[in-house]
Coordinates of C-alpha atoms in Angstrom, one line a residue:
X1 CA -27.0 5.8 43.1
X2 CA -26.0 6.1 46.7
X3 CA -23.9 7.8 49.7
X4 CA -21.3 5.4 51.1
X5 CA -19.5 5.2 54.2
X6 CA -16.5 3.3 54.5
X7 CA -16.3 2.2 58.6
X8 CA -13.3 -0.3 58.2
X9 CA -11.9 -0.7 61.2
X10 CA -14.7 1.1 62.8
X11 CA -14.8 -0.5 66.9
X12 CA -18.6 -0.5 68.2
X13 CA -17.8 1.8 71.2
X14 CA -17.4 4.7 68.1
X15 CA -20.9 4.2 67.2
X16 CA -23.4 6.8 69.0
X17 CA -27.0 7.2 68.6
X18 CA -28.2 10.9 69.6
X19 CA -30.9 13.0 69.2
X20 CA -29.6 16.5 68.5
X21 CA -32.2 19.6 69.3
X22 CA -30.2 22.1 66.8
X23 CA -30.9 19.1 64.1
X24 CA -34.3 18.8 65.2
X25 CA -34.9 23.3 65.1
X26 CA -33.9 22.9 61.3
X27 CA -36.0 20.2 60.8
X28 CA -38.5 22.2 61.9
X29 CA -37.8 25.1 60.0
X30 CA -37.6 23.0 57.0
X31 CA -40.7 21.8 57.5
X32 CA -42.3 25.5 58.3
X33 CA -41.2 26.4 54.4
X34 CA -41.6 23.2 52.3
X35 CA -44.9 21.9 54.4
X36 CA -45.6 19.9 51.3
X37 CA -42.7 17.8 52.4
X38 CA -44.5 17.0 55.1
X39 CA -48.3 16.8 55.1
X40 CA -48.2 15.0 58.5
X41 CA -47.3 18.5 60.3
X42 CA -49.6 20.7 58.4
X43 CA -51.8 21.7 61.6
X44 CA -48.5 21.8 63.8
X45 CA -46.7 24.2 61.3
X46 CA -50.1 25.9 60.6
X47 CA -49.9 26.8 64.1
X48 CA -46.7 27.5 64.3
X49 CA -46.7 30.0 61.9
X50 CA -49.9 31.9 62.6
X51 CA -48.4 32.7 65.8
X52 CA -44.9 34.0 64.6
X53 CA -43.4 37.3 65.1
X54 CA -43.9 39.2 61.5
X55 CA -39.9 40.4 62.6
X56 CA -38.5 37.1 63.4
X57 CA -40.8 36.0 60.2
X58 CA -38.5 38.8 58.1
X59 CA -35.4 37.3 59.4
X60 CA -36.0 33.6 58.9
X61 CA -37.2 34.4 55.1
X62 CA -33.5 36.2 54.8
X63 CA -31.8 32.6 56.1
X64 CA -35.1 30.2 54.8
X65 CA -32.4 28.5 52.0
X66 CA -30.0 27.3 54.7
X67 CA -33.4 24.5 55.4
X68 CA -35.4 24.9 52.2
X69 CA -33.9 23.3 49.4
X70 CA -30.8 21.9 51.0
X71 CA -30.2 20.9 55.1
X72 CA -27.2 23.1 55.7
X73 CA -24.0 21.1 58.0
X74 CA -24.4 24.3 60.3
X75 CA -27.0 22.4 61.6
X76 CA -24.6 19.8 62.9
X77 CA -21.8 22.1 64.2
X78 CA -20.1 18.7 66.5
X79 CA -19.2 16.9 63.2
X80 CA -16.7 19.7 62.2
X81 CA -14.8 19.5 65.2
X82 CA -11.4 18.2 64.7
X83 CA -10.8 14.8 66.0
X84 CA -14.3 13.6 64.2
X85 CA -15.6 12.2 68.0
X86 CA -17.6 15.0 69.0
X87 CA -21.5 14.6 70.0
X88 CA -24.1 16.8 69.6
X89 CA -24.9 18.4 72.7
X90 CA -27.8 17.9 75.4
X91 CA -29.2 21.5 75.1
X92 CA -29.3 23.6 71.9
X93 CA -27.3 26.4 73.5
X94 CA -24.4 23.2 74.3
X95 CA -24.7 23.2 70.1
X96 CA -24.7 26.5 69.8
X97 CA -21.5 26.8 71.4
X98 CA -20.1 23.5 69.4
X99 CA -21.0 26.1 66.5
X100 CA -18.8 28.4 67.4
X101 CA -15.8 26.3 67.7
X102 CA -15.9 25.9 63.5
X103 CA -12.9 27.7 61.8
X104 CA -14.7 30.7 59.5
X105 CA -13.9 28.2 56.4
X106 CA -16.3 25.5 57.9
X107 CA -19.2 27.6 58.3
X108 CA -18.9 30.1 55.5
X109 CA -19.0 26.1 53.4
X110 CA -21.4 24.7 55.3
X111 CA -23.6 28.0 54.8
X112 CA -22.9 27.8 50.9
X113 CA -23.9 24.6 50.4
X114 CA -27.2 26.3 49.1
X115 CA -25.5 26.9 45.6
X116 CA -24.6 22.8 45.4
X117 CA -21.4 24.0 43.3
X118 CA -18.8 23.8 46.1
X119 CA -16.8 20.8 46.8
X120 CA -18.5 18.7 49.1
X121 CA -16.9 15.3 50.1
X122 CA -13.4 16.3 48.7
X123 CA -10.7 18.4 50.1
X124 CA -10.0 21.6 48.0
X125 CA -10.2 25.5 48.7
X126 CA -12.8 27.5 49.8
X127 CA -14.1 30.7 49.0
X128 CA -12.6 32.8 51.9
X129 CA -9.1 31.7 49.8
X130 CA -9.8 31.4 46.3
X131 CA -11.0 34.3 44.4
X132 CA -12.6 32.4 41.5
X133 CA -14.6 30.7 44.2
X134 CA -15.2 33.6 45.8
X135 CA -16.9 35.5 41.9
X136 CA -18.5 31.5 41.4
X137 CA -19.8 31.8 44.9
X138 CA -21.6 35.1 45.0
X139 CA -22.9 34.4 40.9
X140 CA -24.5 31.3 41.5
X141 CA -26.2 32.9 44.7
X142 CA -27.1 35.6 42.5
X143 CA -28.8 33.3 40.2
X144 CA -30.9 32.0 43.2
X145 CA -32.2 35.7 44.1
X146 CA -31.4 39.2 45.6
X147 CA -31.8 37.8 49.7
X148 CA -29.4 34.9 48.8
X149 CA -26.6 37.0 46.9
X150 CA -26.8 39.8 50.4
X151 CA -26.5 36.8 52.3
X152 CA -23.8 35.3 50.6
X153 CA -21.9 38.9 50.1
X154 CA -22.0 39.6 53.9
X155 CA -20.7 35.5 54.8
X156 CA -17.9 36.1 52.5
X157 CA -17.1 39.9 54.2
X158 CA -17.3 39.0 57.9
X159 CA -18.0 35.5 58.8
X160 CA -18.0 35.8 62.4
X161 CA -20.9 38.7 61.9
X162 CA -23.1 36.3 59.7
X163 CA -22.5 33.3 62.2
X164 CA -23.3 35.9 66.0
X165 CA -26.4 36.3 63.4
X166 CA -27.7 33.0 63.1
X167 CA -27.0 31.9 66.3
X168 CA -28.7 34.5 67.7
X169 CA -31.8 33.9 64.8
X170 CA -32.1 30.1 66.6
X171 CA -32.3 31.2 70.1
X172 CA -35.1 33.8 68.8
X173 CA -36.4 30.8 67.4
X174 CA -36.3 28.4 70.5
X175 CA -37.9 31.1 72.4
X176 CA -40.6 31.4 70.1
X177 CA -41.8 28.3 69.4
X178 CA -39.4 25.4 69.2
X179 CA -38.7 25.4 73.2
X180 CA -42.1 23.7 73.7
X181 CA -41.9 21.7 70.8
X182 CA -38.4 19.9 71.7
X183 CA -39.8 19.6 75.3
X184 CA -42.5 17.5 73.6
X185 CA -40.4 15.8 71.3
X186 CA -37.2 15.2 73.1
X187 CA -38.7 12.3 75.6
X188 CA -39.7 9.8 72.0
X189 CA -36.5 10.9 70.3
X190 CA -33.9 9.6 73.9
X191 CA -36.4 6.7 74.0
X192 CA -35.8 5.3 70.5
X193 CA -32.2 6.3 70.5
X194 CA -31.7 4.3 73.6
X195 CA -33.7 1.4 71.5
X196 CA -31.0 1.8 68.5
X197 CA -28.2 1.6 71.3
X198 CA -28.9 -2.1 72.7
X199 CA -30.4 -3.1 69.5
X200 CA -26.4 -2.2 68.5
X201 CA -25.4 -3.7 71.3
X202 CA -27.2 -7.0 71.3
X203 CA -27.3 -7.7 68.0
X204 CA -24.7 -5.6 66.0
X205 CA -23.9 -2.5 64.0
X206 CA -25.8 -4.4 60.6
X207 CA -29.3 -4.7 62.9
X208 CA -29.0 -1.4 63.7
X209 CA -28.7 0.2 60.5
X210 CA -31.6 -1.6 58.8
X211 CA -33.7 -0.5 61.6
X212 CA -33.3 2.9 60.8
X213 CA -34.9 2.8 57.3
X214 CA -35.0 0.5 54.8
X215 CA -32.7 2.8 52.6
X216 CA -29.9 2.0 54.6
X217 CA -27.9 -1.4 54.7
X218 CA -24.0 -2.9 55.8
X219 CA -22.2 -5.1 53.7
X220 CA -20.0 -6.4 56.4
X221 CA -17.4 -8.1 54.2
X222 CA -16.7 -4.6 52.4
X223 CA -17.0 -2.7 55.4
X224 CA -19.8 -0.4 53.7
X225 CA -22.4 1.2 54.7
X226 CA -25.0 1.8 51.9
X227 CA -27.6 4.8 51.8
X228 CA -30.0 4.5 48.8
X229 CA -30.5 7.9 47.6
X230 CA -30.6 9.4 44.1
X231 CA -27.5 11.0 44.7
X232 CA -23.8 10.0 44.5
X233 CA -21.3 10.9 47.4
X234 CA -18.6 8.8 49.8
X235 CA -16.5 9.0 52.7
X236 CA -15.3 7.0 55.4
X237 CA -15.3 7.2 59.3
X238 CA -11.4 6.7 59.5
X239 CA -10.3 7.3 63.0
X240 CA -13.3 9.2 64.3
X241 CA -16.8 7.4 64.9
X242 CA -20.0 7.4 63.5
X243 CA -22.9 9.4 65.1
X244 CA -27.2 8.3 64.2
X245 CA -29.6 11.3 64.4
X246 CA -32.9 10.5 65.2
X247 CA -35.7 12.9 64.0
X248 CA -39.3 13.5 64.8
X249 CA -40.0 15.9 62.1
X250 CA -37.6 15.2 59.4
X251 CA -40.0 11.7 57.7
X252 CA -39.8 11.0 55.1
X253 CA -35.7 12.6 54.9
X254 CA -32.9 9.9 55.4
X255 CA -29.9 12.6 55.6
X256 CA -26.3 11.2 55.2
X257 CA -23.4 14.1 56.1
X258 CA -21.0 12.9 54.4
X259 CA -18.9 16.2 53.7
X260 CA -14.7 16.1 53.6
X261 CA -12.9 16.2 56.8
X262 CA -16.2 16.0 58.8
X263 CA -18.1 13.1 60.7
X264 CA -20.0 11.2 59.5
X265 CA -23.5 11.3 60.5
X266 CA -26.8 9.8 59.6
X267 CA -30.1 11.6 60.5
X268 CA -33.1 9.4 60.5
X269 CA -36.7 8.7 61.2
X270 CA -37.6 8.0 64.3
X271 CA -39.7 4.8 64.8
X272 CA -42.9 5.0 64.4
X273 CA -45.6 3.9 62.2
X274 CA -44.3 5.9 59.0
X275 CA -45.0 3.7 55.8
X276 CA -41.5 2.0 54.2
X277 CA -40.1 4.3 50.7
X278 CA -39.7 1.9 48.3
X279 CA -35.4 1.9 46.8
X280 CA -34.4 4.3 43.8
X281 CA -34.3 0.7 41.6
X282 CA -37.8 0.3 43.0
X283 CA -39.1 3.6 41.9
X284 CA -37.5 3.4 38.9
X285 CA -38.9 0.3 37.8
X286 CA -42.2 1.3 38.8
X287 CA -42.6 4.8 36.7
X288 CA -40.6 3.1 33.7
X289 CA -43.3 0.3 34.0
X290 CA -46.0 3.1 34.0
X291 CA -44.7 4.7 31.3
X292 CA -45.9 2.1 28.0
X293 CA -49.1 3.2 26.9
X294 CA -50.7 -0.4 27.1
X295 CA -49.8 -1.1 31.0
X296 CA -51.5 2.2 31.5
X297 CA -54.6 1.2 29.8
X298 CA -54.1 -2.5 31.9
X299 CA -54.0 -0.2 34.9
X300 CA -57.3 1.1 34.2
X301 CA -58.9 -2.4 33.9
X302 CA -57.1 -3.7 37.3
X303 CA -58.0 -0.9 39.3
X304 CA -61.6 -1.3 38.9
X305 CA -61.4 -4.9 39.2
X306 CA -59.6 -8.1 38.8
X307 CA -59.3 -9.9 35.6
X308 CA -58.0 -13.0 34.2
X309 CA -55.0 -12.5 31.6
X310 CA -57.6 -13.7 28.6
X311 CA -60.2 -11.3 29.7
X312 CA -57.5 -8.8 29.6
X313 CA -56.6 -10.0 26.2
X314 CA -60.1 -9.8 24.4
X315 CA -60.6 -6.5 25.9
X316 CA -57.9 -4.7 24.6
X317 CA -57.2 -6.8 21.1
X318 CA -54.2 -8.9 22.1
X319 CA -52.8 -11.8 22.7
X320 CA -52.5 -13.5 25.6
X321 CA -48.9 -14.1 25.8
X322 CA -48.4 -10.1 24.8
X323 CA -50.9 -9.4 28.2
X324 CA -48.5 -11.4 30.1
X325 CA -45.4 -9.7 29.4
X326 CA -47.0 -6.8 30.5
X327 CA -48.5 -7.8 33.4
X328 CA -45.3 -9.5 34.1
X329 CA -43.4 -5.9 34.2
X330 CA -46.3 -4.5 36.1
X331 CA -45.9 -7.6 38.9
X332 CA -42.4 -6.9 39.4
X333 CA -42.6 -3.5 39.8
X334 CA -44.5 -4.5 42.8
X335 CA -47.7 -2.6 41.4
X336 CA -50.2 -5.7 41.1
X337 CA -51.5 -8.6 42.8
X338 CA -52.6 -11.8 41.5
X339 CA -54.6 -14.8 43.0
X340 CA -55.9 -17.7 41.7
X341 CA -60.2 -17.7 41.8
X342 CA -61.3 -21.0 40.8
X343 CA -59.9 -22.2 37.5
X344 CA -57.8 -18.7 36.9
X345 CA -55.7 -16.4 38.1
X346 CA -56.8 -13.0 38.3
X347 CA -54.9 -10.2 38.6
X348 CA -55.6 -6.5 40.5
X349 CA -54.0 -3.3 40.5
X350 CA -52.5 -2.9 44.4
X351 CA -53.8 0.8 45.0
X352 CA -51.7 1.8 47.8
X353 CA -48.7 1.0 46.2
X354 CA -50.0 3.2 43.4
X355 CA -51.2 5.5 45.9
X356 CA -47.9 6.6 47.3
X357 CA -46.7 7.4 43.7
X358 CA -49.5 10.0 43.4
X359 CA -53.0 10.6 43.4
X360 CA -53.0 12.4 40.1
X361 CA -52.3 8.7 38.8
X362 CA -54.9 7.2 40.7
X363 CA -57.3 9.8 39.8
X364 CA -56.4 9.5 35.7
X365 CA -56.7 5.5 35.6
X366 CA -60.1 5.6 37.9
X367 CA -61.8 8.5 35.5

């Protein structure tokens, strides 16, 4: 599974690395409500929040879906521009005003995308137009609770109110907390985006792209770029460019817009010392080879120590050859190491590969 974008005939010149503040205001929002996602910023969203307004707390609770569960497109008002060459702008008010320039069918879809029902990266009607999507629209945001069917009631009745509303809810915002965080923030995120610009410029669009994350690669042949995500989605830069986000609080997200009409845009990372995700085929070899009952109880030898492949076989009644296959699985799956100590090879369980799977794991094969 994966999010492509097709950039054939794509020239370099269309390829711009930005840092967006009205990106990096929902990133931090996002990380204010899911700071599970992000254990790195627990003390800097503890703070954060401690110090909020209990009214401006109210109203980001009545909008908290637009960054909870999903990272709504309003948050990247330049890639709905017509034209599909549009930047995000120096200053969040600059992207606030981008934001107005939508058509009341772009936001009242970007808005939605809460529901994941509407039509994302094909053309088709919208809810403003279609009254079947209109009754789908307001019933699936009833099924997510009373604050997101008022919301999604008053987007569908007056747009333009709902939009003066959230503009006005991220300039609260900015004056509350995030003007002080992006002043802090802004100075690493031009730094690395000029980094990303003559690596593209030295060494090609390719470098560039695999130094974002690992999750992200360019078959040139194909003219394809390749996201690694467990989801499924497409579209192509056709005449308009290709614009790289880079993000301080958004690790470990790799975010790929990839919705109809607009342009395409990859938010990442921002370099630092954040540990590499392993791929979707990675992570999926590694729980299915966690999942027999016999690697487990391997697991449990190998964490404590390593072992030889007959010492693994006399403790646990097998053969050698059936200790093998299993190990074998285990190796590829990139969760053990093996060495040879004198006459044999013995094998360990690598613990912070385990580690970043979780420590429930850990805890269960160490008890």
């Amino acid at each position: 599974m994966s999010v492509t974008i097709d950039i054939t005939g794509l020239p370099p010149e269309r390829v711009s690395v930005v840092p967006s503040p009205l990106a990096e205001l929902g990133m931090a929002l996002h990380a204010l409500s899911e700071p599970g996602h992000h254990p790195q910023l627990q003390g800097w969203a503890t703070a954060v929040s401690t110090r909020l307004d209990p009214s401006l707390a109210d109203r980001l609770c009545e909008a908290e879906f637009l960054w909870r569960t999903t990272f709504s497109d309003v948050f990247a008002p330049f890639a709905g521009i017509p034209g599909g060459r549009a930047q995000p702008g120096a200053t969040l008010a600059e992207e606030l005003d981008q934001l107005d320039k939508l058509t009341d069918e772009q936001f009242v879809h970007a808005a939605l995308e809460f529901t994941c029902q509407l039509r994302y990266d094909v053309s088709g009607p919208g809810p403003l137009d279609d009254p079947e999507l209109r009754r789908r629209s307001l019933e699936l945001a009833a099924a997510r609770g009373a604050v997101q069917e008022r919301f999604t009631l008053r987007l569908l009745e007056d747009p333009p109110a709902v939009r003066a509303w959230f503009r006005q809810l991220m300039v609260d915002c900015d004056e509350a907390f995030f003007a002080d965080t992006w002043a802090r923030l802004q100075p690493q995120l031009a730094a690395d985006a000029r980094h990303k610009t003559e690596l593209l410029r030295r060494k090609g669009l390719g470098e560039a792209l695999s130094s974002l994350s690992g999750a992200v690669s360019l078959d040139e042949q194909t003219g394809l770029i390749t996201v690694d995500k467990l989801l499924v989605g497409r579209t192509a830069t056709g005449d308009g460019g290709l614009v790289l986000v880079p993000t301080s609080l958004g690790w470990p997200h790799v975010m790929v817009l990839h919705r109809y009409g607009w342009q395409p845009t990859i938010t990442y990372p921002a370099s630092g010392s954040h540990p590499q995700a392993p791929s979707v085929e990675q992570l999926t070899r590694r729980l299915e080879a966690l999942a027999h009952p016999v690697r487990m109880r391997l697991c449990r030898h190998l964490a404590r120590a390593p072992h030889s492949t007959s010492e693994l076989a006399d403790a646990h009644g097998m053969s050698a050859p059936e200790i093998s296959r299993h190990l074998a699985v285990l190796k590829k799956a990139g969760l053990i190491t093996s060495g040879r100590r004198g006459r044999y090879v013995q094998h360990q369980l690598d613990l912070s590969a385990v580690a970043r799977l979780g420590s429930d794991f850990i805890e269960g094969v160490l008890r």
